[in-house]
């Protein structure tokens, strides 16, 4: 079923147009890993509300946790296109929470070491991160601050050869399972806006760091999500990434990459939803025929297939241009503003066309529908992205 449904999208030959041979081989490895090691076990992870550490170690053993890291950092050098393939195939698993937990580690947090870290920091942290022995999280959002990073209030006060962090971070993916946290805190005076932020590596077990609430969510069940509390948390000054006050710049570079990755996850989820729904319609008897024989239904899914194909083409183009050294900011905002919204429209119809089975907890289409919802929120909501595009016009 899936092969038949994806034939139209695959016929665009986007892999041949935009990807190198290494990227295409990577897709095959990832697809096997998802089929053999994620899908059979992911229901247990959904029930346990987290992805086990062994999964990160398995991925690390295959060299899949550092795909977008430069080779000089011990990574795969696959760039933004590698991240797109990685996110897309994890999304295609139909388990958005699994995709999120893993990519928060690989693409949304640890990559800051490659961007802003010095040689000593990379030698200290990267071997365990790339091997999956240490799991990572990104700590940005605060209870009173979401998209406006200039209002972040968690404080980092210099005290000799340490910084003392005080504040609270919320809605943090991997909050309870991570060993290493990439934390944005204010080193400048209150009101210093974007110029007063710095980026720190904080290890679990650091005095003054604790977990707060753990959240139960309507989707992304296997993506552990919670709060972090910093109460006089003493972090060695050598754990600051980049110059003091440069945190906003590093965060924006990371967000562009994150938004492209989340868009790729949405494409994977959308393609999986299409495959399952077309298969259902072709098999479901109705009125002496099948549901697929009803023109209104198949035309609706044909329309979404065309729209998703166009969106995927833009995604691959954006990734290729980023790998060519172009600033990805405009593309990232456009992708994030459009693809998750499109996929949410699509999966709404997939639930509708699947009837009661699409509303039963645990069915693939039902899970995709609730997991896709947050992709239009996290990493910069659709509304924030549209405002970003307007500023760039």
mmCIF file of C-alpha atoms in Angstrom:
data_model
loop_
_atom_site.group_PDB
_atom_site.id
_atom_site.type_symbol
_atom_site.label_atom_id
_atom_site.label_comp_id
_atom_site.label_asym_id
_atom_site.label_seq_id
_atom_site.Cartn_x
_atom_site.Cartn_y
_atom_site.Cartn_z
ATOM 1 C CA UNK A 1 0.000 0.000 0.000
ATOM 2 C CA UNK A 2 2.656 2.487 1.049
ATOM 3 C CA UNK A 3 4.758 1.751 -2.012
ATOM 4 C CA UNK A 4 1.781 2.367 -4.325
ATOM 5 C CA UNK A 5 0.846 5.586 -2.559
ATOM 6 C CA UNK A 6 4.341 7.028 -2.510
ATOM 7 C CA UNK A 7 4.986 6.209 -6.169
ATOM 8 C CA UNK A 8 3.698 9.600 -7.347
ATOM 9 C CA UNK A 9 5.912 11.523 -4.934
ATOM 10 C CA UNK A 10 8.924 9.290 -5.598
ATOM 11 C CA UNK A 11 8.460 9.786 -9.349
ATOM 12 C CA UNK A 12 9.577 13.395 -8.878
ATOM 13 C CA UNK A 13 13.062 11.927 -8.385
ATOM 14 C CA UNK A 14 13.874 14.467 -5.700
ATOM 15 C CA UNK A 15 16.497 12.144 -4.254
ATOM 16 C CA UNK A 16 18.318 12.045 -7.580
ATOM 17 C CA UNK A 17 18.004 15.799 -8.076
ATOM 18 C CA UNK A 18 19.027 17.085 -4.646
ATOM 19 C CA UNK A 19 20.818 14.275 -2.779
ATOM 20 C CA UNK A 20 24.235 12.702 -3.117
ATOM 21 C CA UNK A 21 24.775 8.949 -3.264
ATOM 22 C CA UNK A 22 25.654 9.011 0.439
ATOM 23 C CA UNK A 23 22.307 10.620 1.289
ATOM 24 C CA UNK A 24 20.418 8.017 -0.716
ATOM 25 C CA UNK A 25 22.301 5.203 1.013
ATOM 26 C CA UNK A 26 21.524 6.853 4.343
ATOM 27 C CA UNK A 27 17.816 6.745 3.562
ATOM 28 C CA UNK A 28 18.015 2.997 3.059
ATOM 29 C CA UNK A 29 19.804 2.487 6.384
ATOM 30 C CA UNK A 30 17.309 4.670 8.221
ATOM 31 C CA UNK A 31 14.306 3.013 6.634
ATOM 32 C CA UNK A 32 15.543 -0.398 7.761
ATOM 33 C CA UNK A 33 16.246 0.875 11.276
ATOM 34 C CA UNK A 34 12.779 2.408 11.543
ATOM 35 C CA UNK A 35 11.115 -0.756 10.263
ATOM 36 C CA UNK A 36 13.111 -3.211 12.335
ATOM 37 C CA UNK A 37 14.056 -1.326 15.518
ATOM 38 C CA UNK A 38 11.524 1.471 16.040
ATOM 39 C CA UNK A 39 8.082 0.423 14.806
ATOM 40 C CA UNK A 40 7.954 -2.957 16.627
ATOM 41 C CA UNK A 41 8.879 -1.337 19.975
ATOM 42 C CA UNK A 42 7.472 2.176 19.825
ATOM 43 C CA UNK A 43 4.076 1.338 21.350
ATOM 44 C CA UNK A 44 5.912 0.436 24.563
ATOM 45 C CA UNK A 45 7.763 3.749 24.433
ATOM 46 C CA UNK A 46 4.472 5.579 23.956
ATOM 47 C CA UNK A 47 3.119 3.880 27.084
ATOM 48 C CA UNK A 48 6.315 4.644 29.018
ATOM 49 C CA UNK A 49 6.310 8.292 27.853
ATOM 50 C CA UNK A 50 9.960 8.213 26.791
ATOM 51 C CA UNK A 51 12.443 6.754 24.334
ATOM 52 C CA UNK A 52 14.842 4.418 26.202
ATOM 53 C CA UNK A 53 18.538 5.220 26.338
ATOM 54 C CA UNK A 54 19.364 1.992 24.509
ATOM 55 C CA UNK A 55 17.801 3.437 21.345
ATOM 56 C CA UNK A 56 20.243 6.354 21.346
ATOM 57 C CA UNK A 57 23.119 3.918 21.855
ATOM 58 C CA UNK A 58 21.908 1.775 18.951
ATOM 59 C CA UNK A 59 21.725 4.827 16.696
ATOM 60 C CA UNK A 60 25.140 5.949 17.913
ATOM 61 C CA UNK A 61 26.603 2.543 17.170
ATOM 62 C CA UNK A 62 25.437 2.895 13.567
ATOM 63 C CA UNK A 63 26.919 6.390 13.290
ATOM 64 C CA UNK A 64 23.484 7.989 12.884
ATOM 65 C CA UNK A 65 23.615 10.545 15.722
ATOM 66 C CA UNK A 66 26.168 12.842 14.120
ATOM 67 C CA UNK A 67 25.008 12.933 10.529
ATOM 68 C CA UNK A 68 24.892 16.730 10.281
ATOM 69 C CA UNK A 69 28.100 17.279 12.259
ATOM 70 C CA UNK A 70 31.204 18.197 10.252
ATOM 71 C CA UNK A 71 33.611 15.344 9.735
ATOM 72 C CA UNK A 72 36.303 17.176 11.703
ATOM 73 C CA UNK A 73 33.986 16.927 14.735
ATOM 74 C CA UNK A 74 33.604 13.191 14.298
ATOM 75 C CA UNK A 75 30.323 13.516 12.409
ATOM 76 C CA UNK A 76 29.071 12.283 9.088
ATOM 77 C CA UNK A 77 29.293 15.553 7.162
ATOM 78 C CA UNK A 78 25.828 14.973 5.683
ATOM 79 C CA UNK A 79 24.784 18.582 6.245
ATOM 80 C CA UNK A 80 21.255 19.936 6.102
ATOM 81 C CA UNK A 81 20.222 17.417 3.453
ATOM 82 C CA UNK A 82 21.260 14.606 5.767
ATOM 83 C CA UNK A 83 19.154 16.162 8.517
ATOM 84 C CA UNK A 84 16.167 16.326 6.160
ATOM 85 C CA UNK A 85 16.472 12.633 5.271
ATOM 86 C CA UNK A 86 16.907 11.754 8.961
ATOM 87 C CA UNK A 87 13.879 13.752 10.124
ATOM 88 C CA UNK A 88 11.735 12.621 7.209
ATOM 89 C CA UNK A 89 12.370 8.915 7.750
ATOM 90 C CA UNK A 90 11.783 9.176 11.496
ATOM 91 C CA UNK A 91 8.525 10.995 10.782
ATOM 92 C CA UNK A 92 7.551 8.299 8.318
ATOM 93 C CA UNK A 93 7.624 5.828 11.251
ATOM 94 C CA UNK A 94 4.239 7.381 12.280
ATOM 95 C CA UNK A 95 5.632 7.999 15.795
ATOM 96 C CA UNK A 96 6.152 11.751 16.011
ATOM 97 C CA UNK A 97 7.252 11.553 19.646
ATOM 98 C CA UNK A 98 10.079 9.181 18.788
ATOM 99 C CA UNK A 99 11.211 11.444 15.955
ATOM 100 C CA UNK A 100 11.160 14.453 18.259
ATOM 101 C CA UNK A 101 13.085 12.902 21.124
ATOM 102 C CA UNK A 102 15.840 11.668 18.818
ATOM 103 C CA UNK A 103 16.164 14.810 16.689
ATOM 104 C CA UNK A 104 16.202 17.100 19.727
ATOM 105 C CA UNK A 105 19.382 15.218 20.610
ATOM 106 C CA UNK A 106 20.928 15.124 17.151
ATOM 107 C CA UNK A 107 19.912 18.339 15.414
ATOM 108 C CA UNK A 108 18.343 20.816 17.797
ATOM 109 C CA UNK A 109 20.754 20.813 20.744
ATOM 110 C CA UNK A 110 24.099 19.036 20.316
ATOM 111 C CA UNK A 111 24.871 20.750 16.999
ATOM 112 C CA UNK A 112 25.604 23.891 19.013
ATOM 113 C CA UNK A 113 28.898 22.247 19.970
ATOM 114 C CA UNK A 114 29.887 22.160 16.305
ATOM 115 C CA UNK A 115 28.801 25.754 15.752
ATOM 116 C CA UNK A 116 29.981 27.503 18.915
ATOM 117 C CA UNK A 117 32.121 25.042 20.867
ATOM 118 C CA UNK A 118 35.903 25.158 21.049
ATOM 119 C CA UNK A 119 38.174 22.156 20.549
ATOM 120 C CA UNK A 120 38.299 21.391 24.257
ATOM 121 C CA UNK A 121 34.515 21.437 24.629
ATOM 122 C CA UNK A 122 34.088 19.198 21.629
ATOM 123 C CA UNK A 123 36.629 16.692 22.967
ATOM 124 C CA UNK A 124 34.889 16.647 26.371
ATOM 125 C CA UNK A 125 31.302 16.203 25.241
ATOM 126 C CA UNK A 126 31.018 14.987 21.661
ATOM 127 C CA UNK A 127 32.341 11.397 21.912
ATOM 128 C CA UNK A 128 29.623 10.365 24.377
ATOM 129 C CA UNK A 129 26.943 12.398 22.562
ATOM 130 C CA UNK A 130 27.691 10.919 19.148
ATOM 131 C CA UNK A 131 27.863 7.423 20.631
ATOM 132 C CA UNK A 132 24.495 7.843 22.345
ATOM 133 C CA UNK A 133 25.969 7.373 25.814
ATOM 134 C CA UNK A 134 24.874 10.912 26.695
ATOM 135 C CA UNK A 135 21.422 12.173 25.676
ATOM 136 C CA UNK A 136 20.950 15.891 24.997
ATOM 137 C CA UNK A 137 18.206 18.483 25.462
ATOM 138 C CA UNK A 138 17.773 22.158 24.577
ATOM 139 C CA UNK A 139 16.524 24.460 27.356
ATOM 140 C CA UNK A 140 15.137 27.737 25.993
ATOM 141 C CA UNK A 141 11.404 28.207 26.679
ATOM 142 C CA UNK A 142 10.388 29.682 30.042
ATOM 143 C CA UNK A 143 7.001 29.822 31.813
ATOM 144 C CA UNK A 144 6.468 33.473 30.809
ATOM 145 C CA UNK A 145 8.427 33.437 27.542
ATOM 146 C CA UNK A 146 7.966 31.324 24.420
ATOM 147 C CA UNK A 147 8.817 32.685 20.970
ATOM 148 C CA UNK A 148 10.268 36.051 22.050
ATOM 149 C CA UNK A 149 13.785 35.028 23.049
ATOM 150 C CA UNK A 150 14.708 38.620 23.902
ATOM 151 C CA UNK A 151 12.568 38.344 27.065
ATOM 152 C CA UNK A 152 14.285 35.279 28.538
ATOM 153 C CA UNK A 153 14.800 35.800 32.250
ATOM 154 C CA UNK A 154 16.844 32.831 33.499
ATOM 155 C CA UNK A 155 19.903 34.526 34.959
ATOM 156 C CA UNK A 156 23.568 33.508 34.707
ATOM 157 C CA UNK A 157 25.711 35.559 37.137
ATOM 158 C CA UNK A 158 29.500 35.348 36.875
ATOM 159 C CA UNK A 159 31.166 34.240 40.121
ATOM 160 C CA UNK A 160 34.876 33.677 39.672
ATOM 161 C CA UNK A 161 35.469 30.735 37.367
ATOM 162 C CA UNK A 162 31.775 29.746 37.485
ATOM 163 C CA UNK A 163 28.395 31.110 36.458
ATOM 164 C CA UNK A 164 25.468 30.812 38.860
ATOM 165 C CA UNK A 165 22.189 30.061 37.059
ATOM 166 C CA UNK A 166 18.770 30.852 38.510
ATOM 167 C CA UNK A 167 15.452 30.383 36.730
ATOM 168 C CA UNK A 168 13.058 27.844 35.281
ATOM 169 C CA UNK A 169 12.733 26.296 31.832
ATOM 170 C CA UNK A 170 9.537 24.608 30.642
ATOM 171 C CA UNK A 171 8.246 22.352 27.837
ATOM 172 C CA UNK A 172 11.730 20.863 27.507
ATOM 173 C CA UNK A 173 11.932 17.734 25.360
ATOM 174 C CA UNK A 174 14.116 15.028 26.976
ATOM 175 C CA UNK A 175 14.013 16.928 30.277
ATOM 176 C CA UNK A 176 13.991 13.777 32.401
ATOM 177 C CA UNK A 177 16.205 11.530 30.277
ATOM 178 C CA UNK A 178 18.929 13.926 29.135
ATOM 179 C CA UNK A 179 22.440 13.904 30.532
ATOM 180 C CA UNK A 180 23.536 17.166 28.906
ATOM 181 C CA UNK A 181 21.488 20.366 28.589
ATOM 182 C CA UNK A 182 22.173 23.291 26.270
ATOM 183 C CA UNK A 183 20.815 26.237 28.244
ATOM 184 C CA UNK A 184 20.221 29.831 27.170
ATOM 185 C CA UNK A 185 20.529 32.275 30.083
ATOM 186 C CA UNK A 186 20.851 36.030 30.557
ATOM 187 C CA UNK A 187 24.363 37.219 31.359
ATOM 188 C CA UNK A 188 23.587 40.862 30.591
ATOM 189 C CA UNK A 189 21.551 43.251 32.680
ATOM 190 C CA UNK A 190 17.757 42.901 32.789
ATOM 191 C CA UNK A 191 16.333 44.523 29.680
ATOM 192 C CA UNK A 192 19.474 43.843 27.634
ATOM 193 C CA UNK A 193 17.347 41.929 25.098
ATOM 194 C CA UNK A 194 19.081 39.801 22.499
ATOM 195 C CA UNK A 195 22.515 41.215 23.360
ATOM 196 C CA UNK A 196 22.557 39.852 26.910
ATOM 197 C CA UNK A 197 22.094 36.107 26.288
ATOM 198 C CA UNK A 198 24.703 33.367 26.523
ATOM 199 C CA UNK A 199 24.677 29.637 25.824
ATOM 200 C CA UNK A 200 25.878 27.058 28.364
ATOM 201 C CA UNK A 201 26.409 23.310 28.554
ATOM 202 C CA UNK A 202 24.983 22.069 31.866
ATOM 203 C CA UNK A 203 25.501 18.470 32.902
ATOM 204 C CA UNK A 204 22.988 16.450 34.883
ATOM 205 C CA UNK A 205 24.124 16.188 38.469
ATOM 206 C CA UNK A 206 25.351 19.795 38.569
ATOM 207 C CA UNK A 207 24.454 21.176 42.038
ATOM 208 C CA UNK A 208 21.410 23.436 41.811
ATOM 209 C CA UNK A 209 19.881 21.707 38.763
ATOM 210 C CA UNK A 210 16.699 19.688 39.272
ATOM 211 C CA UNK A 211 13.650 18.541 37.359
ATOM 212 C CA UNK A 212 10.273 20.199 37.878
ATOM 213 C CA UNK A 213 6.963 18.990 36.520
ATOM 214 C CA UNK A 214 6.634 16.287 33.880
ATOM 215 C CA UNK A 215 3.946 16.982 31.285
ATOM 216 C CA UNK A 216 1.395 14.589 29.864
ATOM 217 C CA UNK A 217 0.537 15.720 26.349
ATOM 218 C CA UNK A 218 -2.212 15.033 23.813
ATOM 219 C CA UNK A 219 0.448 13.923 21.318
ATOM 220 C CA UNK A 220 4.146 13.082 21.142
ATOM 221 C CA UNK A 221 3.597 10.566 23.947
ATOM 222 C CA UNK A 222 7.041 9.004 23.634
ATOM 223 C CA UNK A 223 8.790 12.398 23.746
ATOM 224 C CA UNK A 224 9.594 12.969 27.412
ATOM 225 C CA UNK A 225 8.690 16.587 28.242
ATOM 226 C CA UNK A 226 9.156 18.479 31.493
ATOM 227 C CA UNK A 227 10.608 21.409 33.399
ATOM 228 C CA UNK A 228 14.105 22.253 34.565
ATOM 229 C CA UNK A 229 14.780 24.288 37.709
ATOM 230 C CA UNK A 230 18.027 26.216 38.228
ATOM 231 C CA UNK A 231 18.479 27.285 41.845
ATOM 232 C CA UNK A 232 21.981 28.575 42.438
ATOM 233 C CA UNK A 233 23.218 26.150 39.803
ATOM 234 C CA UNK A 234 27.008 26.526 39.550
ATOM 235 C CA UNK A 235 28.260 25.940 36.018
ATOM 236 C CA UNK A 236 31.985 26.123 35.174
ATOM 237 C CA UNK A 237 32.785 29.133 33.001
ATOM 238 C CA UNK A 238 34.538 26.768 30.602
ATOM 239 C CA UNK A 239 31.067 25.366 29.781
ATOM 240 C CA UNK A 240 29.972 28.597 28.124
ATOM 241 C CA UNK A 241 29.728 28.171 24.357
ATOM 242 C CA UNK A 242 31.092 31.108 22.416
ATOM 243 C CA UNK A 243 31.610 34.606 23.727
ATOM 244 C CA UNK A 244 29.489 36.000 26.532
ATOM 245 C CA UNK A 245 26.458 37.696 25.003
ATOM 246 C CA UNK A 246 26.569 35.684 21.760
ATOM 247 C CA UNK A 247 23.809 33.251 22.737
ATOM 248 C CA UNK A 248 21.057 34.850 20.666
ATOM 249 C CA UNK A 249 23.090 34.581 17.474
ATOM 250 C CA UNK A 250 23.802 30.887 18.069
ATOM 251 C CA UNK A 251 20.185 30.210 18.956
ATOM 252 C CA UNK A 252 18.920 31.771 15.726
ATOM 253 C CA UNK A 253 21.310 29.647 13.672
ATOM 254 C CA UNK A 254 20.030 26.605 15.505
ATOM 255 C CA UNK A 255 16.387 27.583 15.007
ATOM 256 C CA UNK A 256 16.793 27.832 11.233
ATOM 257 C CA UNK A 257 18.113 24.270 11.164
ATOM 258 C CA UNK A 258 15.406 23.122 13.592
ATOM 259 C CA UNK A 259 12.626 24.589 11.455
ATOM 260 C CA UNK A 260 13.877 22.795 8.366
ATOM 261 C CA UNK A 261 14.077 19.563 10.361
ATOM 262 C CA UNK A 262 10.564 19.921 11.776
ATOM 263 C CA UNK A 263 9.259 20.568 8.274
ATOM 264 C CA UNK A 264 10.909 17.340 7.148
ATOM 265 C CA UNK A 265 9.287 15.475 10.037
ATOM 266 C CA UNK A 266 5.941 16.857 8.893
ATOM 267 C CA UNK A 267 6.570 15.602 5.347
ATOM 268 C CA UNK A 268 7.349 12.122 6.672
ATOM 269 C CA UNK A 269 4.207 12.050 8.800
ATOM 270 C CA UNK A 270 2.116 13.360 5.893
ATOM 271 C CA UNK A 271 3.399 10.732 3.479
ATOM 272 C CA UNK A 272 2.737 8.004 6.046
ATOM 273 C CA UNK A 273 -0.813 9.279 6.602
ATOM 274 C CA UNK A 274 -1.475 9.328 2.862
ATOM 275 C CA UNK A 275 -0.172 5.778 2.461
ATOM 276 C CA UNK A 276 -2.316 4.383 5.267
ATOM 277 C CA UNK A 277 -5.434 6.223 4.141
ATOM 278 C CA UNK A 278 -5.195 5.276 0.478
ATOM 279 C CA UNK A 279 -4.657 1.658 1.513
ATOM 280 C CA UNK A 280 -7.749 1.806 3.722
ATOM 281 C CA UNK A 281 -9.921 3.362 1.015
ATOM 282 C CA UNK A 282 -8.858 0.768 -1.547
ATOM 283 C CA UNK A 283 -9.786 -2.118 0.752
ATOM 284 C CA UNK A 284 -12.895 -0.791 2.514
ATOM 285 C CA UNK A 285 -16.127 -2.067 0.855
ATOM 286 C CA UNK A 286 -18.875 0.509 0.387
ATOM 287 C CA UNK A 287 -22.006 0.602 -1.771
ATOM 288 C CA UNK A 288 -20.999 -2.422 -3.814
ATOM 289 C CA UNK A 289 -17.585 -0.981 -4.554
ATOM 290 C CA UNK A 290 -14.770 0.388 -2.359
ATOM 291 C CA UNK A 291 -14.386 3.814 -0.810
ATOM 292 C CA UNK A 292 -11.603 4.502 -3.316
ATOM 293 C CA UNK A 293 -14.191 4.315 -6.093
ATOM 294 C CA UNK A 294 -15.869 7.440 -4.682
ATOM 295 C CA UNK A 295 -14.457 10.246 -6.794
ATOM 296 C CA UNK A 296 -14.780 12.901 -4.098
ATOM 297 C CA UNK A 297 -12.497 10.956 -1.752
ATOM 298 C CA UNK A 298 -9.771 10.020 -4.201
ATOM 299 C CA UNK A 299 -9.704 13.503 -5.721
ATOM 300 C CA UNK A 300 -9.248 15.034 -2.278
ATOM 301 C CA UNK A 301 -6.251 12.814 -1.575
ATOM 302 C CA UNK A 302 -4.883 13.421 -5.074
ATOM 303 C CA UNK A 303 -5.029 17.155 -4.361
ATOM 304 C CA UNK A 304 -3.114 16.703 -1.102
ATOM 305 C CA UNK A 305 -0.542 14.491 -2.834
ATOM 306 C CA UNK A 306 0.151 17.265 -5.336
ATOM 307 C CA UNK A 307 0.417 19.911 -2.600
ATOM 308 C CA UNK A 308 2.688 17.750 -0.441
ATOM 309 C CA UNK A 309 4.899 16.993 -3.451
ATOM 310 C CA UNK A 310 5.326 20.706 -4.137
ATOM 311 C CA UNK A 311 6.133 21.377 -0.482
ATOM 312 C CA UNK A 312 8.661 18.561 -0.421
ATOM 313 C CA UNK A 313 10.376 19.978 -3.503
ATOM 314 C CA UNK A 314 10.780 23.327 -1.752
ATOM 315 C CA UNK A 315 12.114 21.554 1.347
ATOM 316 C CA UNK A 316 14.789 19.711 -0.617
ATOM 317 C CA UNK A 317 15.710 22.868 -2.519
ATOM 318 C CA UNK A 318 16.105 24.771 0.764
ATOM 319 C CA UNK A 319 18.313 22.044 2.228
ATOM 320 C CA UNK A 320 20.514 22.000 -0.887
ATOM 321 C CA UNK A 321 20.903 25.786 -0.820
ATOM 322 C CA UNK A 322 21.796 25.697 2.891
ATOM 323 C CA UNK A 323 24.469 23.101 2.142
ATOM 324 C CA UNK A 324 25.758 25.404 -0.601
ATOM 325 C CA UNK A 325 26.398 28.046 2.061
ATOM 326 C CA UNK A 326 23.336 30.254 1.626
ATOM 327 C CA UNK A 327 21.605 31.816 4.637
ATOM 328 C CA UNK A 328 18.628 29.484 5.318
ATOM 329 C CA UNK A 329 16.575 31.980 7.337
ATOM 330 C CA UNK A 330 13.980 32.863 4.688
ATOM 331 C CA UNK A 331 13.526 29.306 3.485
ATOM 332 C CA UNK A 332 13.295 28.007 7.052
ATOM 333 C CA UNK A 333 10.535 30.462 7.948
ATOM 334 C CA UNK A 334 8.570 29.737 4.767
ATOM 335 C CA UNK A 335 8.810 25.986 5.219
ATOM 336 C CA UNK A 336 7.837 26.122 8.874
ATOM 337 C CA UNK A 337 4.893 28.419 8.132
ATOM 338 C CA UNK A 338 3.497 26.196 5.394
ATOM 339 C CA UNK A 339 4.351 22.497 5.611
ATOM 340 C CA UNK A 340 3.059 21.729 9.143
ATOM 341 C CA UNK A 341 -0.184 23.560 8.349
ATOM 342 C CA UNK A 342 -0.570 21.566 5.130
ATOM 343 C CA UNK A 343 0.066 18.272 6.920
ATOM 344 C CA UNK A 344 -2.449 19.151 9.631
ATOM 345 C CA UNK A 345 -5.063 19.756 6.919
ATOM 346 C CA UNK A 346 -4.126 16.458 5.322
ATOM 347 C CA UNK A 347 -4.293 14.320 8.452
ATOM 348 C CA UNK A 348 -7.652 15.859 9.405
ATOM 349 C CA UNK A 349 -9.014 14.467 6.130
ATOM 350 C CA UNK A 350 -7.233 11.158 6.689
ATOM 351 C CA UNK A 351 -8.991 10.756 10.040
ATOM 352 C CA UNK A 352 -12.296 11.702 8.422
ATOM 353 C CA UNK A 353 -11.878 9.237 5.562
ATOM 354 C CA UNK A 354 -10.797 6.460 7.939
ATOM 355 C CA UNK A 355 -14.087 6.673 9.799
ATOM 356 C CA UNK A 356 -14.243 5.266 13.309
ATOM 357 C CA UNK A 357 -10.883 3.508 12.956
ATOM 358 C CA UNK A 358 -9.213 6.875 12.464
ATOM 359 C CA UNK A 359 -10.500 8.016 15.839
ATOM 360 C CA UNK A 360 -9.404 4.970 17.847
ATOM 361 C CA UNK A 361 -6.374 5.568 20.049
ATOM 362 C CA UNK A 362 -3.407 3.608 18.784
ATOM 363 C CA UNK A 363 -4.318 3.510 15.108
ATOM 364 C CA UNK A 364 -1.617 4.936 12.872
ATOM 365 C CA UNK A 365 -3.736 7.708 11.389
ATOM 366 C CA UNK A 366 -5.039 8.773 14.806
ATOM 367 C CA UNK A 367 -1.489 8.911 16.198
ATOM 368 C CA UNK A 368 -0.195 10.881 13.212
ATOM 369 C CA UNK A 369 -3.036 13.392 13.604
ATOM 370 C CA UNK A 370 -2.227 14.199 17.221
ATOM 371 C CA UNK A 371 1.546 14.090 16.728
ATOM 372 C CA UNK A 372 1.445 16.384 13.690
ATOM 373 C CA UNK A 373 -0.504 19.034 15.572
ATOM 374 C CA UNK A 374 2.446 20.405 17.523
ATOM 375 C CA UNK A 375 4.628 20.791 14.447
ATOM 376 C CA UNK A 376 2.712 23.991 13.665
ATOM 377 C CA UNK A 377 3.543 25.280 17.169
ATOM 378 C CA UNK A 378 7.008 24.159 18.267
ATOM 379 C CA UNK A 379 10.147 25.809 16.908
ATOM 380 C CA UNK A 380 8.198 28.974 16.122
ATOM 381 C CA UNK A 381 4.460 28.949 15.578
ATOM 382 C CA UNK A 382 2.897 29.523 12.171
ATOM 383 C CA UNK A 383 1.924 33.055 13.161
ATOM 384 C CA UNK A 384 5.451 33.904 14.318
ATOM 385 C CA UNK A 385 6.867 32.467 11.098
ATOM 386 C CA UNK A 386 4.507 34.548 8.972
ATOM 387 C CA UNK A 387 5.645 37.664 10.803
ATOM 388 C CA UNK A 388 9.253 36.596 10.205
ATOM 389 C CA UNK A 389 8.550 36.265 6.473
ATOM 390 C CA UNK A 390 6.885 39.684 6.427
ATOM 391 C CA UNK A 391 9.956 41.260 8.055
ATOM 392 C CA UNK A 392 12.180 39.666 5.431
ATOM 393 C CA UNK A 393 10.060 40.856 2.494
#
